[in-house]
XYZ file of C-alpha atoms in Angstrom:
714
model
C 109.139 148.910 67.622
C 108.218 148.519 64.080
C 107.397 145.114 61.938
C 110.351 145.401 59.719
C 112.879 146.096 62.921
C 111.039 143.269 64.284
C 111.633 140.989 61.526
C 115.091 141.882 61.113
C 116.154 140.813 64.520
C 114.206 137.697 63.857
C 115.937 136.677 60.918
C 119.381 137.894 62.703
C 118.274 135.578 65.502
C 117.478 133.036 63.658
C 120.238 132.558 61.468
C 122.226 132.803 64.687
C 120.791 130.178 66.186
C 120.864 127.842 62.978
C 124.601 128.923 62.838
C 125.568 127.850 66.507
C 123.358 124.593 65.940
C 125.244 123.678 62.929
C 128.442 124.400 64.624
C 127.536 122.436 68.110
C 126.082 119.361 65.697
C 129.492 119.329 63.630
C 131.869 119.665 66.544
C 129.679 116.837 68.330
C 130.097 114.554 65.197
C 133.263 115.328 64.734
C 133.743 114.219 68.110
C 131.640 110.972 68.111
C 133.738 109.963 64.767
C 137.289 110.788 66.573
C 135.695 108.433 69.700
C 134.503 105.595 67.347
C 137.382 105.757 65.387
C 140.133 105.618 68.715
C 137.422 102.627 70.020
C 137.141 100.735 66.912
C 141.510 100.819 66.440
C 142.171 100.158 70.231
C 139.759 97.118 70.078
C 140.666 95.688 66.949
C 144.374 96.124 67.750
C 143.746 94.265 71.216
C 142.207 91.502 68.901
C 144.772 91.164 66.664
C 147.449 91.036 69.753
C 145.694 88.388 70.914
C 145.383 86.453 67.788
C 149.159 86.274 67.446
C 149.425 85.184 71.091
C 147.017 82.429 70.258
C 148.781 81.564 67.204
C 152.391 81.388 68.409
C 150.665 79.079 71.472
C 149.081 76.615 68.749
C 152.439 76.612 67.058
C 154.110 75.302 70.164
C 151.405 73.096 70.940
C 151.508 71.566 67.667
C 155.101 70.597 68.016
C 154.797 69.134 71.322
C 151.533 66.997 70.558
C 152.181 65.948 67.095
C 155.823 66.748 66.635
C 154.934 68.628 63.019
C 156.696 71.810 62.709
C 154.437 73.343 59.718
C 152.510 76.032 61.198
C 150.784 77.458 58.203
C 147.527 75.233 59.289
C 147.474 77.869 62.405
C 148.519 81.041 60.525
C 146.186 84.306 60.393
C 148.004 87.312 61.023
C 151.133 85.637 59.782
C 152.643 83.332 56.842
C 154.926 80.678 58.747
C 157.385 78.565 56.659
C 159.819 76.163 58.094
C 163.243 76.790 56.921
C 165.337 74.885 58.832
C 166.077 72.645 61.943
C 169.747 72.965 63.861
C 171.237 72.060 67.236
C 171.423 74.753 69.690
C 175.181 75.098 70.016
C 175.256 75.309 66.026
C 172.982 77.753 65.803
C 175.035 80.041 68.381
C 178.156 79.530 66.545
C 176.646 81.378 63.386
C 173.807 83.616 64.844
C 175.038 85.648 67.655
C 172.494 88.311 67.753
C 168.743 87.790 68.257
C 166.137 89.259 69.640
C 164.663 87.523 72.680
C 160.753 86.861 72.574
C 158.449 85.226 75.656
C 157.971 81.539 76.111
C 161.469 80.842 74.304
C 160.738 82.373 71.035
C 163.148 84.764 69.286
C 162.781 87.225 66.415
C 166.250 86.990 63.761
C 166.434 89.522 61.108
C 168.589 89.099 58.381
C 169.617 92.201 56.090
C 169.725 91.211 52.398
C 170.116 93.159 49.115
C 166.757 94.218 47.829
C 164.733 92.872 51.053
C 165.067 91.780 54.480
C 164.080 88.624 55.727
C 162.804 87.982 59.571
C 162.736 84.970 60.828
C 161.418 83.308 64.043
C 163.547 81.074 66.179
C 162.055 78.674 68.589
C 164.603 76.925 71.380
C 162.955 73.375 71.406
C 163.437 71.720 75.379
C 165.714 69.187 73.426
C 168.254 71.442 72.054
C 167.133 72.006 68.698
C 166.542 75.325 67.142
C 163.316 75.794 64.427
C 163.676 78.338 62.333
C 160.608 80.306 60.232
C 160.394 82.654 57.791
C 157.856 84.705 58.830
C 155.603 87.438 57.012
C 152.693 89.488 58.303
C 149.198 88.901 56.760
C 148.893 92.474 55.884
C 145.539 91.793 53.801
C 144.262 90.529 56.871
C 145.583 92.774 59.464
C 143.909 95.838 57.303
C 140.595 93.802 56.639
C 140.477 93.510 60.291
C 141.285 97.141 61.064
C 139.013 98.136 58.343
C 141.800 100.078 57.004
C 142.341 101.036 52.803
C 145.305 99.609 51.091
C 147.889 102.496 50.864
C 146.160 105.598 52.806
C 147.198 104.368 56.294
C 150.138 102.757 57.655
C 150.909 99.449 59.617
C 154.459 99.228 61.095
C 156.168 96.444 63.416
C 158.659 97.525 65.623
C 161.142 94.993 67.248
C 162.609 95.188 70.659
C 165.484 96.765 69.762
C 163.842 99.454 68.040
C 164.137 97.770 64.449
C 161.469 97.849 61.552
C 160.597 94.059 61.155
C 157.829 94.638 58.106
C 156.048 97.675 56.934
C 152.745 98.491 54.909
C 153.132 99.819 52.015
C 156.686 99.366 51.215
C 157.482 102.916 50.572
C 156.318 103.748 54.174
C 159.092 105.510 55.834
C 161.419 106.104 52.936
C 164.626 107.877 53.400
C 165.231 106.882 56.748
C 167.362 104.055 56.406
C 170.715 106.203 57.043
C 168.937 108.649 59.726
C 169.864 107.621 63.568
C 167.360 107.235 66.069
C 163.847 105.613 67.041
C 161.827 105.242 63.545
C 158.622 106.190 65.291
C 158.464 108.018 68.571
C 155.480 109.592 70.392
C 154.945 113.261 70.754
C 151.848 113.431 72.503
C 148.933 111.021 73.377
C 147.985 109.726 70.021
C 150.200 111.651 67.598
C 153.548 110.473 66.193
C 156.474 111.491 64.423
C 158.729 109.754 62.227
C 162.566 110.754 61.450
C 161.446 112.922 58.764
C 159.612 114.798 60.827
C 156.003 113.703 59.265
C 152.906 113.858 61.984
C 150.460 111.059 62.203
C 147.590 110.270 64.735
C 147.880 106.510 65.488
C 147.742 103.325 68.094
C 150.112 100.810 69.018
C 149.803 97.267 70.860
C 152.630 94.951 72.227
C 152.298 91.615 70.521
C 154.726 88.663 70.841
C 154.576 88.928 74.704
C 155.373 92.714 74.594
C 158.722 92.688 72.478
C 157.176 93.690 69.229
C 154.949 96.797 68.754
C 152.481 96.942 65.881
C 151.703 100.606 65.286
C 148.891 101.782 62.857
C 149.589 105.713 61.703
C 147.371 107.417 59.916
C 148.400 110.447 57.874
C 147.282 114.444 59.137
C 145.728 115.045 56.280
C 144.289 111.565 56.160
C 143.183 111.680 59.501
C 141.377 114.982 59.028
C 139.351 113.595 55.806
C 138.264 110.576 58.040
C 136.541 113.042 60.509
C 135.359 115.847 58.246
C 135.063 114.341 54.632
C 131.303 114.018 54.870
C 130.659 116.917 57.318
C 132.275 119.130 54.831
C 129.862 118.246 52.123
C 127.021 118.693 54.713
C 128.533 121.969 55.838
C 127.825 123.356 51.917
C 124.299 122.561 52.192
C 123.781 123.985 55.371
C 125.595 126.981 54.561
C 123.653 127.435 51.119
C 120.483 126.889 53.041
C 121.424 130.009 55.549
C 122.336 131.832 52.457
C 118.780 131.163 51.032
C 117.034 132.221 54.467
C 118.589 135.166 54.302
C 117.689 136.004 50.686
C 113.981 135.216 51.387
C 114.228 137.189 54.284
C 115.529 140.333 52.130
C 112.587 139.726 49.703
C 109.753 139.324 52.638
C 111.231 142.708 54.049
C 111.273 144.431 50.484
C 108.128 143.216 49.040
C 105.863 142.125 52.021
C 106.970 144.385 55.164
C 107.832 147.667 53.148
C 104.333 147.616 51.858
C 102.594 146.847 54.878
C 104.546 149.390 56.777
C 103.259 152.118 54.408
C 99.811 150.812 54.745
C 100.014 150.861 58.485
C 100.856 154.601 58.131
C 98.237 155.163 55.725
C 95.419 153.760 57.707
C 96.931 155.651 60.994
C 96.466 158.868 59.207
C 93.035 158.057 58.088
C 91.685 157.048 61.533
C 93.026 160.673 62.265
C 91.274 162.222 60.090
C 88.177 160.051 60.423
C 88.255 161.328 64.093
C 88.460 164.921 62.701
C 86.049 164.454 59.851
C 82.843 166.468 60.973
C 80.665 166.093 57.645
C 80.245 163.354 55.020
C 82.232 165.168 52.708
C 85.043 165.183 55.078
C 84.594 161.598 55.280
C 84.174 161.252 51.502
C 87.700 162.756 51.086
C 89.428 160.960 53.829
C 87.798 157.975 51.916
C 89.230 159.061 48.506
C 93.058 160.028 49.930
C 93.233 156.314 51.522
C 92.122 154.987 48.512
C 94.913 157.015 46.055
C 96.955 156.063 48.648
C 96.386 152.189 48.430
C 96.424 152.276 44.913
C 99.745 154.052 44.830
C 101.264 151.188 47.363
C 99.585 148.467 44.615
C 101.463 150.191 41.732
C 104.943 150.144 43.222
C 104.248 146.630 44.843
C 105.444 143.352 42.847
C 103.116 141.270 44.188
C 99.649 140.374 43.595
C 99.053 139.636 47.419
C 99.537 143.381 48.763
C 96.584 144.351 46.265
C 94.189 142.380 47.777
C 94.816 143.172 51.257
C 91.570 144.477 51.917
C 90.067 141.521 50.739
C 92.166 139.314 53.192
C 91.587 141.528 55.885
C 87.912 141.219 55.589
C 88.143 137.311 55.268
C 90.453 137.184 58.272
C 87.888 139.062 60.229
C 85.076 136.894 59.102
C 87.330 134.165 60.130
C 87.787 135.811 63.490
C 84.102 136.084 64.062
C 83.668 132.326 63.155
C 86.252 131.525 65.604
C 84.998 133.703 68.454
C 81.338 131.813 68.117
C 83.162 128.537 68.241
C 84.939 129.491 71.126
C 81.655 130.913 72.798
C 79.964 127.707 71.650
C 83.054 125.887 73.440
C 82.702 127.914 76.339
C 79.161 127.046 76.884
C 80.176 122.883 76.321
C 82.949 123.509 78.842
C 80.426 125.294 81.538
C 78.452 122.286 81.143
C 81.683 120.235 81.965
C 82.198 122.038 84.623
C 78.741 121.905 86.283
C 79.268 118.027 85.892
C 82.402 118.053 87.224
C 81.516 120.375 89.807
C 78.812 117.538 90.764
C 80.817 114.906 90.635
C 83.772 116.860 93.044
C 80.560 117.491 95.358
C 79.394 113.911 95.485
C 82.844 113.062 96.105
C 83.546 115.371 98.673
C 79.999 114.084 100.368
C 81.349 110.393 100.111
C 84.632 111.621 101.655
C 82.985 113.185 104.543
C 80.491 110.419 105.362
C 83.686 107.881 105.103
C 85.680 109.931 107.131
C 82.864 110.099 109.668
C 82.578 106.636 109.556
C 86.275 105.897 110.255
C 85.830 108.623 113.290
C 82.739 106.486 114.430
C 84.787 102.697 113.965
C 87.462 104.012 116.258
C 85.268 104.103 119.323
C 82.971 101.283 118.208
C 84.032 97.849 119.344
C 82.178 94.577 119.386
C 82.077 94.636 123.243
C 81.017 98.482 123.590
C 78.724 100.735 121.804
C 77.966 98.469 119.028
C 74.470 99.567 118.422
C 74.970 102.954 118.709
C 77.599 102.786 116.556
C 75.617 101.729 113.793
C 72.508 103.772 114.820
C 75.177 106.834 113.893
C 76.219 105.400 110.709
C 72.484 104.995 109.817
C 72.326 108.867 110.409
C 75.087 109.465 108.300
C 73.440 107.256 105.371
C 70.565 109.185 106.032
C 72.174 112.441 105.716
C 74.021 111.681 102.646
C 71.701 110.138 100.519
C 68.653 112.259 101.526
C 66.688 109.837 102.470
C 64.057 110.377 105.481
C 64.291 106.847 106.817
C 66.633 104.502 107.196
C 66.630 100.340 108.638
C 70.027 98.397 108.652
C 68.632 94.645 109.333
C 70.750 91.654 110.063
C 69.989 88.471 108.831
C 68.987 85.335 111.013
C 67.818 82.102 109.252
C 65.461 83.266 106.737
C 64.436 86.602 108.915
C 66.000 89.807 108.906
C 65.626 91.560 112.212
C 66.234 95.307 112.489
C 69.457 96.452 114.361
C 68.964 100.143 114.472
C 67.167 102.982 112.440
C 67.220 106.383 111.507
C 64.439 109.001 111.230
C 61.771 105.956 111.059
C 60.025 107.410 113.941
C 58.561 104.146 115.005
C 59.529 101.141 117.376
C 62.194 98.218 116.015
C 59.387 95.686 116.150
C 57.162 97.569 113.789
C 59.818 97.984 111.395
C 60.375 94.746 111.426
C 56.522 94.023 110.380
C 56.916 96.072 107.528
C 60.007 94.969 106.283
C 59.141 91.067 106.461
C 56.246 91.991 104.059
C 58.870 93.718 101.342
C 61.686 91.469 102.077
C 59.246 87.994 101.815
C 58.130 89.773 98.260
C 58.664 87.958 95.210
C 60.499 90.495 93.611
C 63.119 91.037 96.445
C 66.336 89.220 95.267
C 69.363 89.089 97.943
C 71.887 89.383 95.754
C 70.227 92.551 93.936
C 69.363 96.086 94.595
C 65.368 96.500 94.509
C 64.669 100.219 94.076
C 61.107 101.727 93.580
C 60.947 105.092 92.324
C 57.147 105.666 93.056
C 55.657 103.227 95.707
C 52.565 104.587 94.508
C 52.606 101.995 91.572
C 53.851 99.213 93.723
C 50.535 97.235 95.306
C 52.882 96.192 98.168
C 53.684 99.544 99.174
C 50.255 100.590 99.150
C 49.002 97.522 101.169
C 51.971 98.452 104.040
C 50.272 102.168 103.636
C 54.256 103.194 103.147
C 54.749 106.414 104.295
C 57.415 107.483 101.592
C 57.581 108.253 97.530
C 60.316 106.073 96.976
C 61.833 102.967 98.314
C 65.358 101.017 98.146
C 66.467 98.026 99.719
C 70.158 97.248 99.012
C 71.794 93.855 100.006
C 74.722 93.532 102.790
C 77.228 90.836 101.767
C 80.021 89.699 104.043
C 82.566 86.685 102.465
C 79.996 86.187 99.853
C 77.324 85.705 102.182
C 74.065 87.632 102.845
C 74.317 89.027 106.478
C 71.524 91.657 106.082
C 69.981 94.728 104.603
C 70.332 98.445 104.273
C 66.723 100.080 103.573
C 66.220 103.821 102.552
C 62.552 105.402 101.936
C 62.486 109.120 100.637
C 59.440 111.085 101.378
C 60.380 112.883 97.707
C 60.284 110.666 94.544
C 64.054 109.642 94.348
C 64.920 108.053 90.473
C 67.694 105.116 90.826
C 70.914 106.771 91.192
C 74.139 105.238 90.165
C 75.775 107.715 92.969
C 73.890 106.633 95.863
C 74.928 102.653 94.942
C 78.542 103.875 94.587
C 78.492 105.687 97.648
C 76.831 102.978 99.302
C 78.582 99.787 98.166
C 81.761 100.230 100.302
C 79.672 101.454 103.354
C 77.660 98.013 103.189
C 80.489 96.044 102.942
C 82.141 97.851 106.149
C 78.455 97.311 107.991
C 78.576 93.323 106.994
C 81.892 92.771 108.504
C 80.585 94.877 111.377
C 77.262 92.247 111.452
C 78.887 89.519 111.011
C 81.816 90.379 113.479
C 78.568 90.864 115.867
C 77.147 87.392 115.044
C 80.096 85.611 115.269
C 81.116 87.229 118.794
C 77.485 86.214 119.997
C 78.113 82.711 119.035
C 81.020 82.605 121.055
C 79.767 83.812 123.821
C 76.804 81.368 123.222
C 79.629 78.891 123.729
C 80.892 80.186 126.494
C 77.659 80.012 128.412
C 77.255 76.298 127.199
C 80.597 75.041 128.724
C 80.089 77.595 131.785
C 76.689 75.526 132.352
C 78.251 72.154 131.865
C 80.768 73.083 134.601
C 78.114 74.208 136.513
C 76.303 70.695 135.954
C 79.602 69.074 136.928
C 79.425 71.171 140.309
C 76.045 69.715 141.043
C 76.631 66.556 140.767
C 79.450 66.662 143.502
C 77.027 68.650 145.772
C 73.550 69.634 144.684
C 73.418 72.807 146.846
C 75.260 74.961 144.817
C 72.911 74.938 141.593
C 70.332 77.494 143.268
C 73.417 79.043 145.207
C 74.910 79.522 141.928
C 71.900 80.929 140.050
C 71.429 83.772 142.979
C 75.271 84.606 142.805
C 74.753 85.182 139.073
C 71.898 87.301 139.478
C 73.506 89.637 142.582
C 76.677 89.730 140.486
C 74.837 91.391 137.291
C 72.901 94.000 139.469
C 76.158 94.963 141.093
C 78.031 95.189 137.933
C 75.280 97.173 135.917
C 75.191 99.458 138.992
C 78.933 100.161 138.249
C 78.080 101.579 135.044
C 80.396 98.595 133.308
C 80.136 97.830 129.547
C 77.352 95.266 128.774
C 79.660 92.675 127.382
C 81.764 92.857 130.846
C 78.522 92.956 132.953
C 77.217 90.058 131.232
C 80.988 87.929 131.386
C 80.942 88.868 135.508
C 77.405 87.486 136.124
C 78.318 84.339 133.721
C 81.388 83.394 135.267
C 80.495 84.044 138.943
C 79.218 80.274 138.760
C 82.701 79.040 138.805
C 83.684 81.303 141.600
C 83.983 77.925 143.905
C 84.497 75.381 141.261
C 88.159 74.828 143.031
C 86.186 73.325 146.391
C 85.800 70.184 143.541
C 89.068 68.854 144.952
C 88.264 70.287 148.680
C 87.569 66.889 150.572
C 83.789 66.469 151.014
C 83.919 65.693 154.724
C 85.651 69.221 155.527
C 83.080 70.875 153.451
C 80.430 69.491 155.514
C 82.132 69.495 158.999
C 79.423 70.842 161.814
C 82.492 71.562 164.006
C 85.162 74.160 163.535
C 87.865 73.602 161.276
C 91.139 73.194 162.359
C 93.795 75.777 161.310
C 95.071 72.967 158.815
C 91.794 72.193 157.522
C 90.881 75.899 156.788
C 94.255 76.009 155.136
C 93.385 73.146 152.848
C 89.780 74.908 151.966
C 91.611 78.291 151.293
C 93.067 76.445 148.659
C 90.235 76.091 146.548
C 90.715 79.710 144.707
C 93.911 78.507 143.711
C 92.748 74.928 142.685
C 89.632 76.988 140.740
C 92.271 78.855 138.616
C 93.946 76.048 137.687
C 91.433 74.178 136.992
C 90.129 76.825 134.239
C 93.390 76.984 132.859
C 94.974 79.664 130.765
C 92.736 80.555 128.066
C 92.292 84.204 127.356
C 88.614 83.962 127.105
C 88.532 82.428 130.394
C 90.456 85.674 131.849
C 87.378 86.719 133.968
C 86.462 83.562 135.270
C 90.179 82.709 136.634
C 90.190 86.044 138.323
C 86.869 85.498 140.032
C 88.049 82.250 141.189
C 91.358 83.178 142.222
C 90.637 86.607 143.990
C 86.989 86.602 145.377
C 88.174 85.858 148.782
C 90.611 88.904 148.868
C 89.431 91.966 151.100
C 89.302 95.223 150.556
C 91.468 96.071 153.574
C 94.238 93.267 152.355
C 93.158 90.778 155.425
C 91.999 88.118 152.562
C 93.304 85.475 150.762
C 95.231 83.526 148.939
C 97.447 86.990 148.446
C 96.246 89.313 151.056
C 95.419 92.478 148.027
C 94.204 95.029 148.664
C 91.978 97.995 147.138
C 92.187 98.068 143.177
C 94.512 95.631 143.290
C 91.781 93.263 143.246
C 90.206 93.036 140.134
C 86.681 94.275 139.900
C 85.384 91.252 138.856
C 86.329 89.415 141.955
C 85.220 92.447 144.268
C 81.704 92.204 142.763
C 81.538 88.221 143.330
C 82.874 88.843 146.979
C 79.990 91.026 148.020
C 77.191 88.663 146.541
C 78.854 85.368 147.606
C 79.090 87.015 151.189
C 75.328 87.999 150.854
C 74.424 84.950 149.857
C 76.209 82.616 152.619
C 74.627 84.869 155.171
C 71.076 83.945 154.153
C 71.753 80.390 153.308
C 71.689 77.481 155.574
C 75.308 76.421 156.186
C 76.352 72.887 158.047
C 77.444 74.806 160.965
C 74.986 77.694 160.761
C 71.204 78.392 160.443
C 69.894 80.828 157.526
C 69.895 84.547 158.061
C 67.037 87.000 157.456
C 67.663 89.735 154.763
C 67.680 92.183 157.528
C 70.230 90.823 159.178
C 72.508 90.180 156.668
C 72.364 93.435 155.446
C 72.848 94.838 158.852
C 75.994 92.483 159.200
C 77.479 93.760 155.807
C 76.494 97.282 156.476
C 77.827 97.202 159.890
C 79.988 94.296 160.347
C 79.636 91.600 163.351
C 83.527 91.308 164.108
C 83.826 88.590 161.804
C 82.837 90.459 158.670
C 83.179 94.082 158.499
C 82.426 96.307 156.064
C 85.717 97.550 155.365
C 86.352 94.286 154.134
C 84.208 95.142 150.751
C 85.229 98.019 147.879
C 83.402 101.110 149.373
C 81.263 102.131 146.127
C 79.958 98.509 145.536
C 78.876 98.677 149.262
C 76.935 102.013 148.658
C 75.385 100.699 145.546
C 74.695 97.369 147.231
C 72.632 99.515 150.078
C 70.632 101.263 147.049
C 69.681 98.028 145.568
C 69.285 95.832 148.659
C 65.619 95.106 148.266
C 66.214 93.673 144.591
C 69.192 90.960 146.473
C 65.883 89.741 148.824
C 63.951 89.331 145.600
C 66.378 87.355 143.527
C 67.112 84.998 146.835
C 63.452 84.279 147.298
C 63.137 83.369 143.725
C 65.635 80.621 143.958
C 65.165 79.438 147.454
C 67.474 76.314 148.385
C 64.976 72.939 148.933
C 63.802 71.949 152.227
C 67.180 70.136 153.757
C 69.692 71.414 151.561
C 72.770 72.595 153.072
C 75.084 75.303 150.956
C 78.269 75.008 151.248
């Protein structure tokens, strides 16, 4: 498609769009004006109706309250003046026709020559009739309704369809002798009078709904209100369209036509240049093009066409300049892209590190795998920071104790000695990162013989308190990196929470151990022989629980709370515990209750759960023949099964009031083969197998904590 056709289509499309936009815009404006007129008229008519009802009510209240029948002070919409006051019976004798209104009012119209008078009547409860001559305040009404003086009409129609008042006075002239309603509705807001004239209008019931106030606008005036300003705007817009079309015609004739000729000429020149074989042919071709350009210039009325070639050259130079700028911008964009790519890779690295740490946190608890989990986090830090060695240390007092290391290659004790020198250096502050980019410029690093080129010590805080440090060493020089600092900040916060929680748990465990030792002291006061017995049982339980590969914290809890397994015997009479003769059945039943009494003494505290289970179930047997509840198999808690075997072994080895101590070999034989009273099926088979493997350790423990001479175990 040629440029002339394209330009013609574009101009036509532009004109069509502008014309359509004008039509839609004018339609929207007319609709908006109509809606505004409709809303304003309805709202003001409602206000006038309420004002009239208010004035009638004030008039009535004034008569009742003050006895004042002069309504002038209350009037806004109407002008009232008291004409007469008569008895009710006298009034009806002379006035037998009136139009009743609400609340005791009536309208009475008296025809007179030249001008009719309209009166407002009110029946007083005392039997009097008050009569006011009333006249609408048309000036106030027109001002309220925003109407002009003569171009819009106001009319009050009474209950019987009669015209009470109208403005202007010439309105509805010629309809006096016609029959039918003065004003009637055609459809919606459109009305006609008896002469057939059409109006747009609104009406509102007043005076209790018996009188209607009409606002009527003649059809011509109505269209003027809607379209008056728009017509002048439309004339301007149509003129603008004509100007656009004219400009398009001029551009078409004096710019596009010559341009098309130049295009044809250039195309012809190109064909001839390709066909030219000698310099002469090229000269002839250029000469013909030059003559053709001169002819176009001579016919053109625009100077711009004459300098087209110069303009094209300038445009080409501008294009080259823009290309150079674009190339430079491309290089900048490439640099920015590299920066963004590096930032993105850093974010991906950080995200991967955090995902791995989150996965580790799902499996690491304060009681299982803490050090192992912390070691895996150290490996992740070493990987994402490129460090050759990482050490995570906790703070205890004024010392920093290494928890774990990654890539250090030496024992943690050696790590501690190395870190002690660094962390006690005056240059290290607990609230700042210490970064040594070149350890060979640092005398302390040289004295330590550091195997790295750069070091960083990152303080670890939790709840505002320093709880440890993260040490990083690089085998190659490493400049201080904000990227590494930003990466380590949330990781250090997470590690700080882990270290602080672990320390709090250790403190709690120490409190547990102290309490158990205090309870053991009470038991020792009750009977001294139990002290060594409890020490041995604790060691036995530790060995058995550890052999079961239970978590380390559970192993420690079982060993610790095994000391309390017979605490319930504090409630058993001492004479029964030390009785040398066989116990009666009733006496043995009392002793058996020490399991329940022990659990009751410990109470329901959650942290004493293992101790309570040991007290309550350590006399249950694997085959279900134990007490107090006759539990069997794995229904018996594992901690109780461990204590049962340990306590049985120590009981066989110990001196009792009713028996002499047995040797280690004899005790093992009874446990593994039975003697009629103790049978191997009384114990957990797994524990029994482990006991056989480690029974020599039991003998060593017993010999390490032998009872003093003359002491009898209970």
